[in-house]
mmCIF file of C-alpha atoms in Angstrom:
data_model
loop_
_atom_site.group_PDB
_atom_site.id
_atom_site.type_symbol
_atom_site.label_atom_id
_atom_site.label_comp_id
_atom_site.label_asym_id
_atom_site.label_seq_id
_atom_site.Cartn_x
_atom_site.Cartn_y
_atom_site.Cartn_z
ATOM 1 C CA UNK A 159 0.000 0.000 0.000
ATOM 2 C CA UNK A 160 1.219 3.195 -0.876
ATOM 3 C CA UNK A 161 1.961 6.051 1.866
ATOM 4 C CA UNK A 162 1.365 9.350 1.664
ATOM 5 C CA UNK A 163 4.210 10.788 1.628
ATOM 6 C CA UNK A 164 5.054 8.200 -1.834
ATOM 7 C CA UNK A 165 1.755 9.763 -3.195
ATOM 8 C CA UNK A 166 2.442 13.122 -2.747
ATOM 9 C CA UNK A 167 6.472 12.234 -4.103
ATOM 10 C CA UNK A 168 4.431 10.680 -6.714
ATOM 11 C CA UNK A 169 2.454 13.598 -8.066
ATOM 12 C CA UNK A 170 5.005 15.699 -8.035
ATOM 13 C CA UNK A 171 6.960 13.697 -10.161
ATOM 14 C CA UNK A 172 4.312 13.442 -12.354
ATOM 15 C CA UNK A 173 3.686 16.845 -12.678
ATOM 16 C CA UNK A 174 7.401 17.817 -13.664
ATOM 17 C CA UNK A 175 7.370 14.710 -16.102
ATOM 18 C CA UNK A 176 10.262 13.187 -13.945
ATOM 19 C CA UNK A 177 11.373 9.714 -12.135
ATOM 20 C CA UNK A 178 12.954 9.232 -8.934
ATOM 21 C CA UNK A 179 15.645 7.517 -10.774
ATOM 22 C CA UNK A 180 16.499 9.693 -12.987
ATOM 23 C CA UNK A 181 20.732 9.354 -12.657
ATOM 24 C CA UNK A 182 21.079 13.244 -14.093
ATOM 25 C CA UNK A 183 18.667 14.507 -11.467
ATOM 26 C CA UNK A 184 19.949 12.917 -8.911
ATOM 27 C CA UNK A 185 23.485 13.355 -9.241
ATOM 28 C CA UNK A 186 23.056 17.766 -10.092
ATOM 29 C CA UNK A 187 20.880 17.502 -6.444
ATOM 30 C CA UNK A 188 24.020 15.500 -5.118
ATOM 31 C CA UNK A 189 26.504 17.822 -6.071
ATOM 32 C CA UNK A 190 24.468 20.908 -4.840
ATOM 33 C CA UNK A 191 24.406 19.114 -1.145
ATOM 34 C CA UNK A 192 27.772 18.500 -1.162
ATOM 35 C CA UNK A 193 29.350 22.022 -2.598
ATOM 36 C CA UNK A 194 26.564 24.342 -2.119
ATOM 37 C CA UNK A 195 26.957 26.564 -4.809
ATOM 38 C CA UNK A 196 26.361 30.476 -4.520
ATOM 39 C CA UNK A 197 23.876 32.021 -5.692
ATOM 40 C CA UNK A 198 23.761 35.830 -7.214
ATOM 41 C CA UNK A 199 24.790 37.995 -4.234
ATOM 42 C CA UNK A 200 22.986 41.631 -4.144
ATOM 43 C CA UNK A 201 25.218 44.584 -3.710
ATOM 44 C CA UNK A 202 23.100 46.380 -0.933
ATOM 45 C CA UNK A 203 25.486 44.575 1.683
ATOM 46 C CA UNK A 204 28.646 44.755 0.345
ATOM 47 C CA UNK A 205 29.653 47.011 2.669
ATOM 48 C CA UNK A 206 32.750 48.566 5.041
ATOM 49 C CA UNK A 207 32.133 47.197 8.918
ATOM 50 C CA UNK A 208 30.873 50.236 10.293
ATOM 51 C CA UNK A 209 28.441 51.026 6.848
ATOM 52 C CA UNK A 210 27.233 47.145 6.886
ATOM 53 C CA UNK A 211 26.300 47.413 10.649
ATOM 54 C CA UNK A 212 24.458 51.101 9.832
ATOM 55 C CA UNK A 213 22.490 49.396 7.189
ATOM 56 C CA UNK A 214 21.402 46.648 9.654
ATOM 57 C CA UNK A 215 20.138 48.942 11.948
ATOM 58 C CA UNK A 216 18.078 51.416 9.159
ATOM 59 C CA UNK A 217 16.723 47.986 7.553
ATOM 60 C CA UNK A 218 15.656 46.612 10.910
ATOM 61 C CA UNK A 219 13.858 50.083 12.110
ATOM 62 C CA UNK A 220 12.269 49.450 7.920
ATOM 63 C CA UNK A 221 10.731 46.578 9.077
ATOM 64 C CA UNK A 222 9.355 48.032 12.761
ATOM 65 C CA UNK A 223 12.015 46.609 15.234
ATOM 66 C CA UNK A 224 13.288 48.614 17.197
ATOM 67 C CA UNK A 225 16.957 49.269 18.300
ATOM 68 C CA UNK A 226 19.658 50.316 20.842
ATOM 69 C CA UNK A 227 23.076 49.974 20.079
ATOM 70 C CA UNK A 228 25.271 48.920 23.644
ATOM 71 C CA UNK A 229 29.247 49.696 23.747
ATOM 72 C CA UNK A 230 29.631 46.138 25.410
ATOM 73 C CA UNK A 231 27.546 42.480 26.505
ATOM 74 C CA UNK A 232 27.493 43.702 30.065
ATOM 75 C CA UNK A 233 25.613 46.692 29.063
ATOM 76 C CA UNK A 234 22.991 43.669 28.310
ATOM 77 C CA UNK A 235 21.059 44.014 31.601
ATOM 78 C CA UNK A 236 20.702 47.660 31.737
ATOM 79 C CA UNK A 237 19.093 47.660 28.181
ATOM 80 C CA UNK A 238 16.995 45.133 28.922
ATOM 81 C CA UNK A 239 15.627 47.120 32.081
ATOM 82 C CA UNK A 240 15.092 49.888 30.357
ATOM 83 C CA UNK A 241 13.220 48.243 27.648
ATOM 84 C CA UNK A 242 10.783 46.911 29.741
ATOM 85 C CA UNK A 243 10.565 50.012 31.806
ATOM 86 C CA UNK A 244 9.847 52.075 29.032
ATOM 87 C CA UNK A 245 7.017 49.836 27.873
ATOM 88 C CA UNK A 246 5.465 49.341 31.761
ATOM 89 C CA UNK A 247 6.122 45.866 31.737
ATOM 90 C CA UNK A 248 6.916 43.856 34.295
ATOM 91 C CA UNK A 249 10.571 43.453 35.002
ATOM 92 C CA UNK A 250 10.967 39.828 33.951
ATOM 93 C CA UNK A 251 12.803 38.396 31.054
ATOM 94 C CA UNK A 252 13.726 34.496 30.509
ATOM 95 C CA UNK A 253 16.391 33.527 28.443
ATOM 96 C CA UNK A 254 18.035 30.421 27.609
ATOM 97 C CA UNK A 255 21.345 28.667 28.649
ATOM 98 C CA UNK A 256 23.788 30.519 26.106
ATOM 99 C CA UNK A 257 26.878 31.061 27.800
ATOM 100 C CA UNK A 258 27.139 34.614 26.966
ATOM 101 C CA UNK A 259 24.164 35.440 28.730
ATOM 102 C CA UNK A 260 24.749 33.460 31.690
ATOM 103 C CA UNK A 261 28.100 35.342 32.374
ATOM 104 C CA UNK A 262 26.252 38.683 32.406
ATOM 105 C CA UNK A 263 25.906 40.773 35.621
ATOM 106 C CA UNK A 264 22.065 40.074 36.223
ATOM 107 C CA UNK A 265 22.615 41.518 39.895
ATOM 108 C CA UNK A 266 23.017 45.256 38.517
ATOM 109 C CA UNK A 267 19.501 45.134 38.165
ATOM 110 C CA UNK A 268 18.318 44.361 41.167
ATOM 111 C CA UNK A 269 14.152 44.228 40.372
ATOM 112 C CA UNK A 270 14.710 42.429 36.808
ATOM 113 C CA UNK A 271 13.747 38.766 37.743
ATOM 114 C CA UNK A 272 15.306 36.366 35.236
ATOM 115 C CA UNK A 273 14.366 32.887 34.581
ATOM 116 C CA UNK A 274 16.359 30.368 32.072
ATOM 117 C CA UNK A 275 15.240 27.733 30.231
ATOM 118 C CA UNK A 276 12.542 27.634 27.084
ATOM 119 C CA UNK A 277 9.253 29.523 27.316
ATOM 120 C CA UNK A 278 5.899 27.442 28.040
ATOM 121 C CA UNK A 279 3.787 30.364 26.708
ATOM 122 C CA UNK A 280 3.114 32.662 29.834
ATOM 123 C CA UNK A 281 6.148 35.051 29.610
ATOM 124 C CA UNK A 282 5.688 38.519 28.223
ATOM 125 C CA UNK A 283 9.285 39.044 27.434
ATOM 126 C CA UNK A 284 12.109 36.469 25.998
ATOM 127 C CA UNK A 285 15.881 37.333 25.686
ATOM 128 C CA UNK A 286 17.943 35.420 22.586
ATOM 129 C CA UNK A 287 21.373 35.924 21.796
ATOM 130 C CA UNK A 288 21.314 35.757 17.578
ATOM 131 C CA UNK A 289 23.671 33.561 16.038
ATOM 132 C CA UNK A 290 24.660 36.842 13.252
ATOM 133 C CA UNK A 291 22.618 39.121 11.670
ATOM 134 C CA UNK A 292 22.050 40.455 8.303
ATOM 135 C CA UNK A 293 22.532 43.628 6.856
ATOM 136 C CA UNK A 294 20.227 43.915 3.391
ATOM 137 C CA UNK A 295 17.008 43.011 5.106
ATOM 138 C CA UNK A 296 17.725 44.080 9.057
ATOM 139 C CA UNK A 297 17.143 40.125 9.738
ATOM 140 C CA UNK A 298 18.624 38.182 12.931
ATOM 141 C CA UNK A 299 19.475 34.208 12.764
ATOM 142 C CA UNK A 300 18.450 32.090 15.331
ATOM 143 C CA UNK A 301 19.716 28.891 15.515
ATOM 144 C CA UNK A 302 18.023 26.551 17.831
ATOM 145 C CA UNK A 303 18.971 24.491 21.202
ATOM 146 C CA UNK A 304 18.793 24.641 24.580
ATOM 147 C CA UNK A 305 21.279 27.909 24.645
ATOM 148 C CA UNK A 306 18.240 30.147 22.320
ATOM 149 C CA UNK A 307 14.945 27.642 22.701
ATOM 150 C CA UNK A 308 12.795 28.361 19.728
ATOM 151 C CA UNK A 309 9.863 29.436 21.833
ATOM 152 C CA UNK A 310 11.619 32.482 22.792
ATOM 153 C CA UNK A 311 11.542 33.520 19.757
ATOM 154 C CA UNK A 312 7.385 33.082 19.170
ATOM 155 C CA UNK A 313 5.820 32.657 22.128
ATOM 156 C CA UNK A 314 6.356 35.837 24.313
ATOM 157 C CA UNK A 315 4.721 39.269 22.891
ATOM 158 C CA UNK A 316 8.332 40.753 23.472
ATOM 159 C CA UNK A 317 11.435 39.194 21.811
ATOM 160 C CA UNK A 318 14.350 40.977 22.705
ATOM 161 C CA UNK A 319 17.065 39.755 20.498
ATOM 162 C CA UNK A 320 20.871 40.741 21.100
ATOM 163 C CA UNK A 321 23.715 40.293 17.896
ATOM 164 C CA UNK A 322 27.240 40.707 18.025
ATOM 165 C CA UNK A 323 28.246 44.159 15.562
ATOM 166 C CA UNK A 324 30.874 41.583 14.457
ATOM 167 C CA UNK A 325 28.539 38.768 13.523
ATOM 168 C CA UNK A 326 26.440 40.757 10.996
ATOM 169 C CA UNK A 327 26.993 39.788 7.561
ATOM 170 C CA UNK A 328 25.598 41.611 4.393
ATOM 171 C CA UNK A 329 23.967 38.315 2.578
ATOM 172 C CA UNK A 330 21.975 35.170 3.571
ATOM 173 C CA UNK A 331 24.621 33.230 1.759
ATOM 174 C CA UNK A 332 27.449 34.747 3.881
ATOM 175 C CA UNK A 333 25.581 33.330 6.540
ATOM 176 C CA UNK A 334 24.785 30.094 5.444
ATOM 177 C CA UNK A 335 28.221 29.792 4.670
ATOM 178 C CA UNK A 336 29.373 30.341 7.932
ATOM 179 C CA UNK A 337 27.343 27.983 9.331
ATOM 180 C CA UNK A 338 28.465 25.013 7.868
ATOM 181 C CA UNK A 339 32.077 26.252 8.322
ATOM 182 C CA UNK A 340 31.174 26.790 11.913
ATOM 183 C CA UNK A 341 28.911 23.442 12.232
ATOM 184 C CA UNK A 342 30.166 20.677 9.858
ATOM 185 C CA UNK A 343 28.749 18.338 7.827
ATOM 186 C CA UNK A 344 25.805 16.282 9.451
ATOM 187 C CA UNK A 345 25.742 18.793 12.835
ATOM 188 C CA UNK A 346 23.636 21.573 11.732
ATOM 189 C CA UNK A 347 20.930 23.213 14.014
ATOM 190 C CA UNK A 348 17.592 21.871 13.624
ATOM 191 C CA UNK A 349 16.563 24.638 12.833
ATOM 192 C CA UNK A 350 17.930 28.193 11.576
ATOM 193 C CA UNK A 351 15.059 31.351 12.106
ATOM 194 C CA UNK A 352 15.596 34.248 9.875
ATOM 195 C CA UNK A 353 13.377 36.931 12.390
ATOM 196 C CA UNK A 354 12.612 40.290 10.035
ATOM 197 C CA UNK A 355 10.976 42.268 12.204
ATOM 198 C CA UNK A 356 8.125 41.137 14.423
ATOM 199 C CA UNK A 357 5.102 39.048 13.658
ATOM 200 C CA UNK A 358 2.608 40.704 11.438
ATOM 201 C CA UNK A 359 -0.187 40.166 9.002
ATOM 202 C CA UNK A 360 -2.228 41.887 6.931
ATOM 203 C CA UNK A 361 -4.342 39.566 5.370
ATOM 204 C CA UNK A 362 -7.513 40.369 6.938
ATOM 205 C CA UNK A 363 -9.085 43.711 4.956
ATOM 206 C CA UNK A 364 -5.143 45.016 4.271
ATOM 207 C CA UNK A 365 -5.048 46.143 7.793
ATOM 208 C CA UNK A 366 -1.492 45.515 9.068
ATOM 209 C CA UNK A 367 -1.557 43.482 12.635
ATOM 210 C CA UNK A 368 1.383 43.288 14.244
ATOM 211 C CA UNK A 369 1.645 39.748 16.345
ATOM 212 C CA UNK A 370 -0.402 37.894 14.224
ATOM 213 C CA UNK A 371 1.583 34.918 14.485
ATOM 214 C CA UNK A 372 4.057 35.611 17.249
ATOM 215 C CA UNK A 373 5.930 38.576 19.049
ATOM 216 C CA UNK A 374 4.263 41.682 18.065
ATOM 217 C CA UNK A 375 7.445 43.286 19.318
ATOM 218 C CA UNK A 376 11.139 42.885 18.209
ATOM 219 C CA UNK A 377 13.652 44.932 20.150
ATOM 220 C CA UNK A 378 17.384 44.197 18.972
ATOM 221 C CA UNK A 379 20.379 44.922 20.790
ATOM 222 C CA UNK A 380 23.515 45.591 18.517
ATOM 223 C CA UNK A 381 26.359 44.732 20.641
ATOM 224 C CA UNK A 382 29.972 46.386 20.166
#
């Protein structure tokens, strides 16, 4: 009997007047895998440090994330704080088990309660530390694990979201290729979130929502 995933296969197939045996097909698919070939890179990023970083920060405010630039990672705390000062929220943030968070000086701020581990829903504010960033579209990569848990990143209404100045690329495929250089071969992330801005719709009457489908806030903090 056939399953449903050989059915759908199957159609498919069918539809681009293929088999799943065809030796040409199979081997170009191979050889992508294996040497992941560039694709056109756009200019927009191609950028001096200091311009690339600038362009991050214009593209992210584009896309309505907000952001504060910090001098250092123990400047971390303080930000975060005043974020949730500034918005009358309570001061509570949970972040994961990322080492560069742990080491930060928490006790500065002596009302901010922090909590680690991944978010079951009920927290209104969620701290990640980005794996890099990216300059022509103001986006932030995730990568997933107990250090960032993915539910920080779309369960609370606030994401806060700090990335290393030297981390942010100007391309998606600068980043991808760091990855695997970082990763290896077979030890990926399970999963990699691009984050553009927060979570918004506006598929109902053309009215924009924001947190249709996660945080409807996205505060980034550019670090160095």
């Amino acid at each position: 009997m056939m399953s449903s995933r050989d059915a759908i296969l199957g159609r498919i197939r069918r539809s681009l007047d293929v088999s799943g045996t065809d030796a040409t097909r199979l081997a170009a698919a191979r050889h992508r895998l294996v040497e992941t070939p560039v694709n056109v890179v756009p200019a927009r990023g191609q950028l001096p440090d200091a311009e690339r970083v600038e362009l991050f920060v214009r593209k992210a405010g584009d896309v309505f994330a907000s952001v504060a630039r910090l001098d250092k990672r123990d400047d971390i705390p303080a930000a975060v704080a005043d974020y949730l000062r500034t918005r009358n929220l309570p001061q509570a943030i949970r972040h994961g088990s990322d080492p560069r968070l742990a080491g930060l000086p928490w006790g500065r701020e002596a009302q901010l309660a922090v909590t680690v581990g991944p978010s079951d829903g009920k927290d209104l504010a969620g701290l990640s530390y980005a794996d890099s960033g990216v300059a022509e579209t103001g986006t932030v990569v995730l990568t997933s694990g107990q250090d960032n848990p993915t539910t920080l990143n779309f369960l609370p209404d606030h994401h806060i979201v700090a990335v290393d100045a030297s981390t942010i690329a100007g391309d998606y495929e600068t980043v991808w290729t760091n990855l695997r250089r970082r990763f290896g071969a077979g030890a990926m992330p399970r999963t990699v979130n691009f984050i553009t801005g927060p979570s918004r719709s506006a598929d109902i009457e053309e009215t924009l929502l924001l947190g249709a489908h996660g945080p409807r806030s996205l505060h980034i903090l550019v670090v160095g």
